[in-house]
Short mmCIF file of C-alpha atoms in Angstrom, two decimals:
data_model
loop_
_atom_site.label_atom_id
_atom_site.label_comp_id
_atom_site.label_asym_id
_atom_site.label_seq_id
_atom_site.Cartn_x
_atom_site.Cartn_y
_atom_site.Cartn_z
CA MET B 1 16.59 2.77 14.97
CA ALA B 2 17.16 2.49 11.26
CA LYS B 3 20.69 1.70 10.15
CA TRP B 4 22.49 3.35 7.24
CA ARG B 5 23.63 1.35 4.24
CA LYS B 6 26.31 2.19 1.69
CA GLU B 7 26.41 5.83 2.72
CA THR B 8 23.02 6.57 1.20
CA LYS B 9 20.26 8.66 2.67
CA ASP B 10 17.98 5.61 2.73
CA ALA B 11 18.09 4.04 6.16
CA THR B 12 16.76 0.50 6.40
CA TYR B 13 14.78 -0.75 9.37
CA GLU B 14 15.22 -3.89 11.39
CA VAL B 15 12.38 -6.43 11.42
CA ASP B 16 11.15 -5.52 14.91
CA GLU B 17 11.08 -1.82 13.97
CA ILE B 18 9.16 -2.57 10.77
CA GLU B 19 6.59 -4.68 12.58
CA GLN B 20 6.10 -1.98 15.25
CA ARG B 21 5.65 0.77 12.64
CA LEU B 22 3.15 -1.35 10.73
CA LYS B 23 1.21 -2.03 13.92
CA ASP B 24 1.20 1.68 14.83
CA GLU B 25 0.77 3.27 11.39
CA LEU B 26 -0.47 0.70 8.87
CA PRO B 27 -2.41 -2.03 10.70
CA ASN B 28 -3.68 -3.67 7.49
CA TRP B 29 -0.13 -4.16 6.20
CA TYR B 30 2.26 -6.93 7.25
CA TYR B 31 5.94 -7.81 6.91
CA GLU B 32 7.03 -10.96 5.05
CA ASP B 33 10.24 -12.03 3.31
CA GLY B 34 11.83 -8.57 3.32
CA TRP B 35 8.76 -6.67 2.07
CA ILE B 36 5.90 -4.75 3.62
CA ARG B 37 2.69 -6.01 2.03
CA ARG B 38 -1.00 -5.36 1.74
CA ARG B 39 -3.71 -7.43 0.08
CA TYR B 40 -6.63 -5.42 -1.29
CA LYS B 41 -9.81 -7.41 -1.92
CA THR B 42 -11.85 -6.23 -4.87
CA SER B 43 -15.25 -7.10 -6.27
CA GLY B 44 -13.84 -8.34 -9.55
CA TRP B 45 -11.58 -7.54 -12.45
CA LYS B 46 -12.73 -3.90 -12.85
CA GLY B 47 -11.89 -3.16 -9.22
CA THR B 48 -8.57 -4.99 -9.50
CA LEU B 49 -7.55 -2.83 -12.46
CA MET B 50 -8.62 0.33 -10.64
CA VAL B 51 -6.42 -0.55 -7.65
CA ILE B 52 -3.47 -1.40 -9.91
CA ASN B 53 -3.78 1.88 -11.80
CA THR B 54 -4.07 3.87 -8.58
CA VAL B 55 -0.98 2.21 -7.09
CA GLY B 56 0.85 2.68 -10.37
CA HIS B 57 0.10 6.39 -10.49
CA LEU B 58 1.15 6.99 -6.88
CA ALA B 59 4.32 4.92 -7.22
CA GLU B 60 5.39 6.61 -10.45
CA ALA B 61 4.68 10.08 -9.04
CA GLY B 62 6.81 9.21 -6.01
CA TRP B 63 9.47 7.49 -8.14
CA HIS B 64 9.26 4.34 -6.04
CA HIS B 65 8.16 1.08 -7.60
CA PRO B 66 6.27 -1.71 -5.85
CA ASP B 67 5.85 -5.29 -6.90
CA LEU B 68 2.25 -6.23 -7.59
CA THR B 69 0.42 -9.53 -7.74
CA ALA B 70 -3.02 -9.42 -9.28
CA SER B 71 -5.90 -11.83 -9.67
CA TYR B 72 -9.57 -11.51 -10.49
CA ALA B 73 -10.60 -10.24 -7.06
CA PHE B 74 -7.45 -9.07 -5.26
CA VAL B 75 -4.21 -7.13 -5.56
CA ILE B 76 -1.16 -7.67 -3.38
CA VAL B 77 1.17 -4.67 -3.07
CA LYS B 78 4.75 -5.36 -1.95
CA LEU B 79 7.15 -2.55 -1.02
CA MET B 80 10.89 -2.66 -0.41
CA ASN B 81 13.60 -0.21 -1.41
CA HIS B 82 15.65 -2.17 -3.95
CA ALA B 83 18.61 0.26 -3.88
CA ALA B 84 18.83 0.16 -0.07
CA LYS B 85 18.10 -3.59 0.04
CA GLY B 86 15.51 -3.19 2.77
CA VAL B 87 12.47 -1.36 4.03
CA THR B 88 12.95 2.41 4.33
CA ASP B 89 10.89 5.51 5.02
CA LYS B 90 10.10 5.62 1.29
CA ASP B 91 8.21 2.35 1.65
CA PHE B 92 6.22 3.50 4.66
CA GLU B 93 5.40 6.83 3.02
CA LEU B 94 4.21 5.23 -0.21
CA ALA B 95 2.23 2.59 1.72
CA LYS B 96 0.43 5.34 3.66
CA LYS B 97 -0.42 7.22 0.47
CA ILE B 98 -1.66 4.04 -1.24
CA GLU B 99 -3.79 3.19 1.79
CA GLU B 100 -5.20 6.72 1.97
CA VAL B 101 -6.20 6.85 -1.70
CA VAL B 102 -7.35 3.27 -2.32
CA MET B 103 -9.42 3.08 0.85
CA TRP B 104 -10.89 6.61 0.61
CA GLN B 105 -14.67 6.67 0.95
CA PRO B 106 -16.26 10.06 0.39
CA GLY B 107 -18.97 10.88 2.87
CA VAL B 108 -17.79 8.31 5.42
CA ASP B 109 -14.93 10.06 7.22
CA GLU B 110 -15.62 13.60 6.10
CA ASP B 111 -18.33 16.10 5.31
CA SER B 112 -18.32 15.82 1.53
CA ALA B 113 -20.53 16.74 -1.39
CA LEU B 114 -19.47 13.40 -2.89
CA ASP B 115 -21.70 10.52 -1.84
CA GLY B 116 -19.37 7.63 -2.53
CA THR B 117 -20.19 4.37 -4.26
CA PRO B 118 -23.85 3.32 -3.83
CA ASP B 119 -24.45 0.48 -1.40
CA ASP B 120 -25.31 -1.87 -4.26
CA GLN B 121 -23.20 -4.83 -5.41
CA ARG B 122 -23.55 -3.74 -9.04
CA PHE B 123 -21.43 -0.66 -8.30
CA LYS B 124 -18.99 -1.82 -5.63
CA TYR B 125 -15.44 -2.26 -6.81
CA ILE B 126 -13.39 -2.65 -3.64
CA LYS B 127 -14.11 -4.33 -0.32
CA TYR B 128 -13.56 -1.78 2.43
CA GLY B 129 -12.50 -2.80 5.88
#
């Protein structure tokens, strides 16, 4: 189970625990060099900026700040609790929220009045899946 550091409420997880939680809860995320990470493929610069702004909003609202790497057609999100010096529940919770919002497709997983992005390359901005 998570161990406590410096008498804070932020428990850090061991590598095997992190990898198991990712497998169970966030299968598109992976652990590397002390961070949990996810690479989002986009259809170009517009989509990249949309992902960055979405992650930025969620992170700021949650008062937890990821590291981002951006290029023309992808964004890499890296999460680690800097104060706790490891991966904590804050990282998993923010990763789940990012995944939920960025990968949301109206009309696919729910009965929605929203149709979602047309199936036309001119309008696609993120590569789902």
